[in-house]
Tab-separated table of C-alpha atoms in Angstrom:
chain	number	residue	atom	x	y	z
A	577	MET	CA	-195.538	46.520	83.352
A	578	LEU	CA	-191.821	46.996	82.876
A	579	SER	CA	-189.548	47.531	85.864
A	580	ASP	CA	-188.188	50.664	84.160
A	581	THR	CA	-188.746	52.504	80.903
A	582	GLU	CA	-187.349	50.848	77.796
A	583	LYS	CA	-187.043	51.903	74.187
A	584	LEU	CA	-190.192	51.129	72.260
A	585	HIS	CA	-188.516	49.227	69.428
A	586	LYS	CA	-186.695	46.967	71.910
A	587	VAL	CA	-189.907	46.172	73.795
A	588	LEU	CA	-191.799	45.289	70.606
A	589	ALA	CA	-188.916	43.167	69.312
A	590	ARG	CA	-188.889	41.182	72.545
A	591	ALA	CA	-192.629	40.641	72.097
A	592	GLY	CA	-191.824	38.889	68.818
A	593	LEU	CA	-193.352	41.429	66.441
A	594	GLY	CA	-190.209	41.718	64.346
A	595	SER	CA	-186.529	42.541	64.502
A	596	ARG	CA	-185.441	45.824	66.063
A	597	ARG	CA	-184.487	47.104	62.618
A	598	GLU	CA	-187.884	46.175	61.167
A	599	ILE	CA	-189.711	47.888	64.019
A	600	GLU	CA	-187.598	51.023	63.634
A	601	GLY	CA	-188.779	51.060	60.016
A	602	TRP	CA	-192.414	50.801	61.098
A	603	ILE	CA	-191.893	53.721	63.477
A	604	ARG	CA	-190.443	55.828	60.649
A	605	GLU	CA	-193.449	54.895	58.494
A	606	GLY	CA	-195.879	56.002	61.221
A	607	LYS	CA	-197.355	52.535	61.714
A	608	ILE	CA	-197.007	52.527	65.512
A	609	THR	CA	-198.907	54.657	68.020
A	610	VAL	CA	-198.491	55.067	71.777
A	611	ASN	CA	-201.611	56.278	73.608
A	612	GLY	CA	-202.994	57.491	70.293
A	613	ARG	CA	-199.874	59.471	69.371
A	614	THR	CA	-197.700	58.475	66.435
A	615	ALA	CA	-194.512	56.994	67.865
A	616	THR	CA	-191.069	58.388	67.095
A	617	LEU	CA	-187.618	56.834	67.225
A	618	GLY	CA	-186.229	56.981	70.736
A	619	ASP	CA	-189.622	56.776	72.466
A	620	ARG	CA	-189.519	54.965	75.792
A	621	VAL	CA	-192.419	53.092	77.383
A	622	THR	CA	-193.323	51.542	80.720
A	623	GLY	CA	-195.703	48.891	79.375
A	624	ALA	CA	-198.774	50.616	80.802
A	625	GLU	CA	-199.378	52.532	77.567
A	626	ARG	CA	-201.833	51.604	74.825
A	627	ILE	CA	-199.513	50.510	72.013
A	628	GLU	CA	-200.906	49.794	68.556
A	629	VAL	CA	-199.207	48.475	65.423
A	630	ASP	CA	-201.158	49.123	62.216
A	631	GLY	CA	-204.218	49.778	64.372
A	632	ARG	CA	-203.923	46.486	66.265
A	633	ARG	CA	-203.461	46.796	70.003
A	634	ILE	CA	-200.582	44.857	71.531
A	635	ALA	CA	-201.672	43.045	74.692
A	636	ALA	CA	-199.880	44.178	77.833
A	637	LYS	CA	-198.928	40.583	78.644
A	638	ARG	CA	-196.809	40.427	75.503
A	639	ILE	CA	-194.580	43.308	76.573
A	640	GLU	CA	-194.089	42.473	80.227
A	641	ASP	CA	-190.553	42.594	81.592
A	642	VAL	CA	-189.882	38.855	81.892
A	643	PRO	CA	-186.587	36.959	82.124
A	644	THR	CA	-185.519	35.173	78.969
A	645	ARG	CA	-186.282	31.478	79.197
A	646	VAL	CA	-185.979	28.747	76.550
A	647	ILE	CA	-187.203	25.167	76.775
A	648	ALA	CA	-186.744	22.147	74.520
A	649	TYR	CA	-189.847	20.016	73.940
A	650	HIS	CA	-189.946	16.579	72.305
A	651	LYS	CA	-193.069	16.827	70.172
A	652	PRO	CA	-194.948	13.598	69.452
A	653	GLU	CA	-196.824	12.998	66.222
A	654	GLY	CA	-200.435	14.128	66.420
A	655	GLU	CA	-199.913	17.431	68.255
A	656	LEU	CA	-200.489	20.793	66.586
A	657	VAL	CA	-198.142	23.749	67.039
A	658	THR	CA	-200.949	26.220	67.699
A	659	ARG	CA	-202.547	27.755	70.789
A	660	ASP	CA	-206.123	26.948	69.828
A	661	ASP	CA	-207.632	24.498	67.379
A	662	PRO	CA	-211.269	24.829	66.207
A	663	GLN	CA	-211.441	21.020	65.965
A	664	GLN	CA	-210.280	20.653	69.594
A	665	ARG	CA	-207.240	18.589	68.616
A	666	GLU	CA	-204.300	18.289	70.982
A	667	THR	CA	-201.760	21.129	70.894
A	668	VAL	CA	-198.180	21.350	72.116
A	669	PHE	CA	-198.983	24.364	74.309
A	670	ALA	CA	-201.122	22.171	76.577
A	671	HIS	CA	-197.967	20.314	77.620
A	672	LEU	CA	-195.668	23.252	78.369
A	673	PRO	CA	-194.944	24.589	81.875
A	674	ARG	CA	-197.121	27.448	83.070
A	675	LEU	CA	-195.608	30.921	83.182
A	676	GLN	CA	-196.296	33.517	85.861
A	677	LYS	CA	-195.490	36.299	83.380
A	678	GLY	CA	-195.120	36.454	79.613
A	679	ARG	CA	-196.018	33.685	77.190
A	680	TRP	CA	-194.366	30.869	75.269
A	681	ILE	CA	-193.382	31.606	71.665
A	682	ALA	CA	-192.575	28.701	69.340
A	683	ILE	CA	-189.253	28.975	67.511
A	684	GLY	CA	-190.465	27.468	64.256
A	685	ARG	CA	-193.060	24.774	63.731
A	686	LEU	CA	-193.460	21.081	62.985
A	687	ASP	CA	-196.438	19.679	61.114
A	688	LEU	CA	-198.978	17.329	62.666
A	689	ASN	CA	-197.230	14.109	61.607
A	690	THR	CA	-193.665	15.233	62.391
A	691	SER	CA	-192.061	14.614	65.771
A	692	GLY	CA	-188.879	15.794	67.443
A	693	LEU	CA	-187.278	18.953	68.745
A	694	LEU	CA	-189.265	22.131	69.276
A	695	LEU	CA	-187.802	25.159	71.050
A	696	PHE	CA	-189.998	27.636	72.932
A	697	THR	CA	-188.961	30.950	74.463
A	698	THR	CA	-190.335	33.941	76.335
A	699	ASP	CA	-188.098	36.190	74.189
A	700	GLY	CA	-189.816	37.181	70.953
A	701	GLU	CA	-186.686	38.830	69.571
A	702	LEU	CA	-184.773	35.557	69.890
A	703	ALA	CA	-187.607	33.591	68.272
A	704	ASN	CA	-187.837	36.038	65.389
A	705	ALA	CA	-184.069	36.053	64.817
A	706	MET	CA	-183.782	32.250	64.898
A	707	MET	CA	-186.518	31.899	62.277
A	708	HIS	CA	-185.440	34.764	59.998
A	709	PRO	CA	-184.268	33.484	56.580
A	710	SER	CA	-181.281	35.846	56.596
A	711	ARG	CA	-179.708	33.926	59.507
A	712	SER	CA	-179.757	30.540	57.687
A	713	VAL	CA	-180.044	28.641	60.969
A	714	GLU	CA	-179.569	24.899	60.457
A	715	ARG	CA	-182.416	22.426	60.981
A	716	GLU	CA	-181.505	18.740	60.931
A	717	TYR	CA	-184.011	15.925	60.445
A	718	ALA	CA	-184.005	12.143	60.598
A	719	VAL	CA	-186.001	10.972	57.578
A	720	ARG	CA	-187.321	7.466	56.913
A	721	VAL	CA	-188.340	6.722	53.337
A	722	HIS	CA	-189.825	3.699	51.598
A	723	GLY	CA	-187.956	2.111	48.752
A	724	ARG	CA	-184.530	2.484	47.231
A	725	VAL	CA	-183.213	6.024	46.766
A	726	SER	CA	-180.943	6.484	43.780
A	727	GLU	CA	-177.705	8.406	44.086
A	728	GLN	CA	-179.005	10.756	41.398
A	729	ALA	CA	-182.049	11.593	43.531
A	730	LEU	CA	-179.766	12.460	46.458
A	731	ILE	CA	-177.616	14.609	44.201
A	732	ASN	CA	-180.697	16.379	42.829
A	733	MET	CA	-181.918	17.276	46.324
A	734	THR	CA	-178.563	18.738	47.356
A	735	ARG	CA	-178.065	20.647	44.111
A	736	GLY	CA	-181.612	21.989	44.226
A	737	VAL	CA	-185.069	21.307	42.809
A	738	GLN	CA	-187.957	23.568	41.897
A	739	LEU	CA	-190.935	23.367	44.256
A	740	GLU	CA	-194.261	25.171	43.799
A	741	ASP	CA	-193.087	28.008	46.065
A	742	GLY	CA	-189.587	28.318	44.634
A	743	PRO	CA	-186.245	26.501	44.528
A	744	ALA	CA	-185.210	24.381	47.512
A	745	ARG	CA	-182.326	22.129	48.477
A	746	PHE	CA	-180.762	20.215	51.323
A	747	GLU	CA	-177.374	21.407	52.511
A	748	GLU	CA	-176.419	17.830	53.375
A	749	ILE	CA	-177.900	14.354	53.200
A	750	THR	CA	-176.355	11.563	55.294
A	751	ASP	CA	-177.151	7.874	54.790
A	752	ALA	CA	-178.098	6.456	58.212
A	753	GLY	CA	-178.837	2.875	57.163
A	754	GLY	CA	-181.938	0.754	57.521
A	755	SER	CA	-183.423	-2.631	56.770
A	756	GLY	CA	-186.050	-4.041	54.474
A	757	SER	CA	-187.981	-1.476	52.469
A	758	ASN	CA	-187.281	1.341	54.939
A	759	HIS	CA	-184.170	3.507	54.913
A	760	TRP	CA	-183.066	6.358	57.183
A	761	TYR	CA	-181.262	9.554	56.232
A	762	TYR	CA	-180.241	12.724	58.010
A	763	ALA	CA	-181.215	15.826	56.007
A	764	LEU	CA	-180.021	19.348	56.739
A	765	LEU	CA	-181.878	22.557	55.803
A	766	VAL	CA	-181.195	26.226	56.504
A	767	GLU	CA	-184.796	27.426	56.131
A	768	GLY	CA	-188.204	26.377	57.377
A	769	ARG	CA	-190.852	26.460	54.670
A	770	LYS	CA	-194.068	24.491	55.128
A	771	ARG	CA	-193.557	20.724	54.634
A	772	GLU	CA	-190.284	21.487	52.848
A	773	VAL	CA	-188.494	18.289	53.872
A	774	ARG	CA	-191.358	16.081	52.733
A	775	ARG	CA	-191.817	18.019	49.490
A	776	LEU	CA	-188.140	17.732	48.587
A	777	TRP	CA	-188.276	13.949	48.874
A	778	GLU	CA	-191.616	13.827	47.048
A	779	SER	CA	-190.016	15.740	44.171
A	780	GLN	CA	-187.908	12.606	43.600
A	781	GLY	CA	-190.872	10.252	43.815
A	782	MET	CA	-190.092	9.171	47.382
A	783	GLN	CA	-192.569	8.832	50.253
A	784	VAL	CA	-191.489	9.969	53.729
A	785	SER	CA	-192.912	7.565	56.321
A	786	ARG	CA	-191.277	9.088	59.434
A	787	LEU	CA	-189.846	12.556	60.040
A	788	ILE	CA	-188.073	13.629	63.243
A	789	ARG	CA	-186.314	16.940	63.850
A	790	VAL	CA	-183.127	16.167	65.779
A	791	ARG	CA	-181.398	19.548	65.825
A	792	PHE	CA	-182.153	23.269	65.553
A	793	GLY	CA	-179.102	25.516	65.301
A	794	PRO	CA	-176.500	24.371	67.851
A	795	TYR	CA	-179.035	22.542	70.023
A	796	GLN	CA	-179.557	18.805	69.563
A	797	LEU	CA	-182.540	16.817	70.815
A	798	PRO	CA	-181.362	15.258	74.117
A	799	SER	CA	-181.164	11.474	73.930
A	800	ASN	CA	-183.042	11.115	77.240
A	801	LEU	CA	-185.846	13.554	76.426
A	802	ARG	CA	-188.872	11.374	75.761
A	803	LYS	CA	-191.879	12.348	73.680
A	804	GLY	CA	-194.096	14.828	75.486
A	805	GLN	CA	-191.326	15.941	77.857
A	806	TRP	CA	-189.506	19.277	78.070
A	807	ARG	CA	-186.394	20.673	79.744
A	808	ASP	CA	-185.016	24.149	80.356
A	809	LEU	CA	-181.946	25.320	78.494
A	810	THR	CA	-179.187	26.705	80.688
A	811	PRO	CA	-178.123	30.373	80.395
A	812	GLY	CA	-175.055	29.206	78.483
A	813	GLU	CA	-177.173	27.264	76.007
A	814	ILE	CA	-179.497	30.238	75.548
A	815	ASN	CA	-176.562	32.486	74.731
A	816	GLN	CA	-175.326	29.918	72.189
A	817	LEU	CA	-178.705	30.240	70.464
A	818	ARG	CA	-178.415	34.032	70.582
A	819	GLU	CA	-174.956	33.870	69.029
A	820	THR	CA	-176.296	31.628	66.255
A	821	ALA	CA	-179.109	34.139	65.645
A	822	GLY	CA	-176.723	37.106	65.523
A	823	LEU	CA	-177.808	38.557	68.872
A	824	ALA	CA	-175.627	39.721	71.736
A	825	ALA	CA	-175.237	37.501	74.777
A	826	LEU	CA	-177.457	38.317	77.737
A	827	LYS	CA	-176.175	38.849	81.253
A	828	PRO	CA	-177.275	36.310	83.880
A	829	ARG	CA	-179.593	38.819	85.577
A	830	VAL	CA	-181.869	38.966	82.501
A	831	LEU	CA	-181.865	35.210	81.974
A	832	ALA	CA	-184.336	33.051	83.852
A	833	PRO	CA	-182.719	30.749	86.386
A	834	GLU	CA	-182.765	27.173	85.203
A	835	GLY	CA	-186.291	26.019	85.857
A	836	PRO	CA	-187.751	22.625	86.682
A	837	VAL	CA	-186.923	19.715	84.446
A	838	ASN	CA	-189.248	16.878	83.534
A	839	PRO	CA	-188.277	13.656	85.314
A	840	LYS	CA	-185.103	12.093	83.884
A	841	ASN	CA	-184.395	15.119	81.674
A	842	THR	CA	-181.200	16.456	83.191
A	843	ASN	CA	-178.508	16.346	80.549
A	844	PRO	CA	-177.792	19.368	78.334
A	845	ALA	CA	-177.281	18.554	74.680
A	846	VAL	CA	-175.679	21.399	72.786
A	847	ARG	CA	-173.581	20.414	69.812
A	848	SER	CA	-171.282	22.818	67.995
A	849	ARG	CA	-171.174	23.021	64.229
A	850	THR	CA	-167.638	21.658	64.263
A	851	ALA	CA	-168.902	18.477	65.895
A	852	ALA	CA	-171.549	17.880	63.223
A	853	ARG	CA	-171.668	14.601	61.339
A	854	LYS	CA	-169.608	14.263	58.210
A	855	PRO	CA	-172.120	14.490	55.351
A	856	ALA	CA	-172.826	11.740	52.894
A	857	LEU	CA	-173.521	14.375	50.270
A	858	ARG	CA	-172.647	18.058	50.221
A	859	ASN	CA	-173.681	20.151	47.240
A	860	GLY	CA	-174.212	16.993	45.210
A	861	ARG	CA	-170.789	15.470	45.876
A	862	PRO	CA	-170.726	12.039	47.602
A	863	THR	CA	-168.446	11.591	50.625
A	864	ALA	CA	-168.380	9.208	53.595
A	865	ARG	CA	-171.531	7.598	54.986
A	866	LYS	CA	-172.536	7.002	58.577
A	867	GLY	CA	-174.276	4.231	60.496
A	868	PRO	CA	-178.000	3.696	61.044
A	869	TRP	CA	-180.356	5.962	62.956
A	870	LYS	CA	-180.265	4.899	66.614
A	871	GLY	CA	-183.268	6.700	67.902
A	872	ARG	CA	-184.315	9.337	70.468
A	873	ASP	CA	-187.739	8.437	69.150
A	874	LYS	CA	-189.156	7.009	72.363
């Protein structure tokens, strides 16, 4: 239950059902009911009501008044980003800290064979805003490919190629070096379609052998965060994410105090856009190149 009444659209946005604007639209369309009555704009709720969206009841736990908390998790390969798996495979949620109230919401996903940075939050509005295509939030990956990659292939991927679900492109590709038949690159996207990074490289006949997400928005995977470990973001880091997502900063009283940190995970790692690496390719135009990938893949 909420500590005080709150506007319905704000409560449902925080639960991760959509943006406030989207939910206002659903209210206008009569898709939301409160205790069996069609909701109206301006309705306020306590959390004890029976709230339904398109006939589906919203669990009370999803709309509890909980402080906003965000954690960074270093996902290993072989873990699914799902709460339950019919095949009983390992999931990331089994390794997250327990919450007294609320629930963890994944800000985006990584496929089974991809490792690296995953962000989780108790704030559904933040998760929804960070993932919304209109915000164009940057996702940066370290990509290892087999074989020699031609300059034309790199240009094609930054200018854009046609995939089965529409056009796609990397904003930047940076050569990170390598040895033998393996070569590393940094690749930057501003959307999160399924297997998009792998499919872009496959469109040029290249096989991705390793894929690691190293940054989401302004937050970079901490160098001392080992696979399977997590750490809390500070209130300042959370508000940087909110700024990136187009949301107002939260006051300290509605942010969770910095929680426990896995052993050895004590250093914050927020990087501003202005501190980003100089790209090897931007919009198909070659520029400077950087040194080899040094890791965080421990």
